[in-house]
Short mmCIF file of C-alpha atoms in Angstrom, two decimals:
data_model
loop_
_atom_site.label_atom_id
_atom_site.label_comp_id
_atom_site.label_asym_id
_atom_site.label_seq_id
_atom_site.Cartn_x
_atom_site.Cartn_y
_atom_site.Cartn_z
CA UNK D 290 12.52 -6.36 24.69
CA UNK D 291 11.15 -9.47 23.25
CA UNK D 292 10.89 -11.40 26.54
CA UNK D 293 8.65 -9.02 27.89
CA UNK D 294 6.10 -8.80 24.55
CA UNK D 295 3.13 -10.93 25.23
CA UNK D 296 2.84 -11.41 21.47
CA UNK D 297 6.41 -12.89 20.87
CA UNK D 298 7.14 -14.55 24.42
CA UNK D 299 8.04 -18.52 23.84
CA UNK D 300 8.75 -18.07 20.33
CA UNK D 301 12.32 -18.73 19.15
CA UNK D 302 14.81 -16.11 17.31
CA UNK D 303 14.25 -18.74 14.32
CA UNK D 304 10.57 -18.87 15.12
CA UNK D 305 10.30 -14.94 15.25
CA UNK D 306 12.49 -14.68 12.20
CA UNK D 307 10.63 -17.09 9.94
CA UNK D 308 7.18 -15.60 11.00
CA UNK D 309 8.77 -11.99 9.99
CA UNK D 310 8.70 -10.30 12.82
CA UNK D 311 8.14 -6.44 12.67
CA UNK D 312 11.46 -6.00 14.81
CA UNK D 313 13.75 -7.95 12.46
CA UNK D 314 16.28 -5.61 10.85
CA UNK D 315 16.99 -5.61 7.18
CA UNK D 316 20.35 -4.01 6.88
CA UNK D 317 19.26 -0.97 9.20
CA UNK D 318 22.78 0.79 9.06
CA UNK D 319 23.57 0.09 5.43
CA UNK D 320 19.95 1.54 4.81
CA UNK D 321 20.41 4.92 6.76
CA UNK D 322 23.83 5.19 5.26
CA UNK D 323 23.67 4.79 1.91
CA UNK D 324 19.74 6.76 1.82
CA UNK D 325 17.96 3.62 0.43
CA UNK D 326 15.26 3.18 2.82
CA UNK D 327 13.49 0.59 0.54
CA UNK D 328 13.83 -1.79 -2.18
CA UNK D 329 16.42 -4.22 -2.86
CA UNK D 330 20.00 -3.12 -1.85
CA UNK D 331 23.01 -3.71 -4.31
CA UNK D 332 26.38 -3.54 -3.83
CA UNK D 333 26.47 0.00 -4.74
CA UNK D 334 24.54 0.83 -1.66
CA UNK D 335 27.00 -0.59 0.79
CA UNK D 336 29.87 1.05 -1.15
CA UNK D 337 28.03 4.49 -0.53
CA UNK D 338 27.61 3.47 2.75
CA UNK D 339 31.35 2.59 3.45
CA UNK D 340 32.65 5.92 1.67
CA UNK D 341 29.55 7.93 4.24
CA UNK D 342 31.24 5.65 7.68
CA UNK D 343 35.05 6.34 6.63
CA UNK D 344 34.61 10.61 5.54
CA UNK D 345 32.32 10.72 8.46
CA UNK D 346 32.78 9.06 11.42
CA UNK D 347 35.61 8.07 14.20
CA UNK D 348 34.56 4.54 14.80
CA UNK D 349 35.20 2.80 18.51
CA UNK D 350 34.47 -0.66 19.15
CA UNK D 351 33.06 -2.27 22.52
CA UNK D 352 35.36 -4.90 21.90
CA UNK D 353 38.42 -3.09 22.52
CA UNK D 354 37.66 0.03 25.14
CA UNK D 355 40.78 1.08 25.81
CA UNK D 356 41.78 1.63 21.97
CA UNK D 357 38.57 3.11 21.52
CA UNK D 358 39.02 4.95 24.61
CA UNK D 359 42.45 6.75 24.33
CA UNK D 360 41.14 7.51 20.26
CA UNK D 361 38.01 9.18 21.18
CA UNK D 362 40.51 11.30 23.74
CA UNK D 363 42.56 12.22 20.94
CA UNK D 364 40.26 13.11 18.40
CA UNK D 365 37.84 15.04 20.62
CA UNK D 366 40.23 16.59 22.80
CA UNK D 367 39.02 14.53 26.10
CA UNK D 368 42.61 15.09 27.63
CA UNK D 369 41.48 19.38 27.51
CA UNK D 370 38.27 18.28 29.70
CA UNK D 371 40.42 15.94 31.98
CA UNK D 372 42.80 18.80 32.35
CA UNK D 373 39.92 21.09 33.54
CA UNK D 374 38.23 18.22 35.52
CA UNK D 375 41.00 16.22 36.88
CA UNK D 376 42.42 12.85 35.70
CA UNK D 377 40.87 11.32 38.49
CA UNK D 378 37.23 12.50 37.69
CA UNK D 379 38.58 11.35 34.08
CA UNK D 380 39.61 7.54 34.58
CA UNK D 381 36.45 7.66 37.04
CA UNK D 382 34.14 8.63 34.00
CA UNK D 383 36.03 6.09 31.62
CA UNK D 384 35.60 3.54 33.98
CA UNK D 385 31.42 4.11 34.11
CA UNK D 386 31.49 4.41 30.63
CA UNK D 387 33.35 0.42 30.53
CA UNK D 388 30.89 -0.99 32.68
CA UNK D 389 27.87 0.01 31.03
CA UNK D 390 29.21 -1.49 28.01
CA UNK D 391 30.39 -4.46 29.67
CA UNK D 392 27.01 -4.79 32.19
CA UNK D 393 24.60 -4.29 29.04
CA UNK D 394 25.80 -7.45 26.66
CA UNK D 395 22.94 -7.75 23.88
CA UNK D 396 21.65 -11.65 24.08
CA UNK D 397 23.86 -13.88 21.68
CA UNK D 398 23.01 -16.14 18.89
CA UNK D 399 25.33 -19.14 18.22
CA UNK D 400 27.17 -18.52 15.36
CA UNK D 401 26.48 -21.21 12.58
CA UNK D 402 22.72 -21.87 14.21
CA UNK D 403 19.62 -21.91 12.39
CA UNK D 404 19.01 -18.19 13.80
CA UNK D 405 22.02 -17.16 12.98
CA UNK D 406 21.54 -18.04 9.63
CA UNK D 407 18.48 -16.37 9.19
CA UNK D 408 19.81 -13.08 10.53
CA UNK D 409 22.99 -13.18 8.60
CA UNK D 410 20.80 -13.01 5.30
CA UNK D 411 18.70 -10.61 6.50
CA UNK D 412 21.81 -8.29 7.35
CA UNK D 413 24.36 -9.57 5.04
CA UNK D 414 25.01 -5.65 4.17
CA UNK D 415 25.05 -4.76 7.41
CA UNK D 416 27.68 -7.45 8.25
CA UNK D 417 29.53 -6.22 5.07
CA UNK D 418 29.81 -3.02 6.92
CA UNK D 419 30.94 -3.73 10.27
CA UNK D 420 33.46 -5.89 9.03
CA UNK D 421 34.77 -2.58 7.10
CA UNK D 422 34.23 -0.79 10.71
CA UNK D 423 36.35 -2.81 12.06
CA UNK D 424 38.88 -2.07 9.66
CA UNK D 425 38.79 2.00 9.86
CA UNK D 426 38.88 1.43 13.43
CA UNK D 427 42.50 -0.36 12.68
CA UNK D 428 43.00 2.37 10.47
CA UNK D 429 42.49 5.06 12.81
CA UNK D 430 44.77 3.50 15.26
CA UNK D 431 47.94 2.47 13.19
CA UNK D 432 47.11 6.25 11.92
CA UNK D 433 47.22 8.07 15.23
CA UNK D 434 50.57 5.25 16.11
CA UNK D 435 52.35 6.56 13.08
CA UNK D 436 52.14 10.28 14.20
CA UNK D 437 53.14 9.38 18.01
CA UNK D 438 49.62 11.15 19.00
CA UNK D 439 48.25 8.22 20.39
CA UNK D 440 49.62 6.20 23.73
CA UNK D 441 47.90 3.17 24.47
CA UNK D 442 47.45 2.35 28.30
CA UNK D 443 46.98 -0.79 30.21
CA UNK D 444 43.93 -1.37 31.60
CA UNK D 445 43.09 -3.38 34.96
#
């Protein structure tokens, strides 16, 4: 936590940025992804990187819980373990789940500001790849839609 490191506390995200901060990420998730620790990414790197997220994962986003929710159920048989468990223990586990996510909100950066700017092109891969995220996750839904295997709920 920044806040709480004597050696960064009053400084601001541009500040911290600018000064190169050891806990500034440069493309983190492209980098793991693709294998290219360091050096200069390219293109190529991100498209490895895609290929690696859409053969290998099911991707869920905070944004949209219940999607990601009734997905996760599908594609790792969480309806078996609700069987075995009980719904109720289910929803009551889903519902934990949501508030963590909801209770934990990482601090924001104004979109357009100074900071943001300096993040952006310090993760532009990165960025690249969520954006592409967010598409498989769309993907995986209409997917699942199309078969009849997945039933969104309403959520309170």
């Amino acid at each position: 936590d920044l806040a709480s490191d004597p050696d960064v506390a009053g400084m601001t995200l541009t500040q911290y940025v600018r000064q190169g901060g050891h806990r500034v990420q440069n493309n983190y998730l492209t980098r793991h992804l693709s294998g290219r620790y360091g050096g200069k990414l390219e293109v190529f790197h991100l498209d490895v990187a895609r290929e690696f997220l859409r053969r290998k994962f099911v991707v869920g986003l905070a944004r949209d819980l219940p999607a990601t929710t009734n997905l996760f159920t599908h594609v790792y048989g969480w309806n078996n373990t609700a069987a075995i468990m009980g719904m109720d223990n289910a929803e009551q586990c889903y519902q934990t789940i949501f508030n963590a996510l909801t209770d934990s909100s990482p601090p924001s950066v104004d979109e357009g500001s100074e900071g943001w700017k300096l993040l952006v092109s310090q993760n532009w891969f990165d960025l690249k790849l969520y954006e592409y995220a967010e598409y498989l996750f769309q993907q995986q839904i209409d997917q699942l839609k199309k078969k009849g295997s997945l039933k969104l709920k309403a959520t309170a």
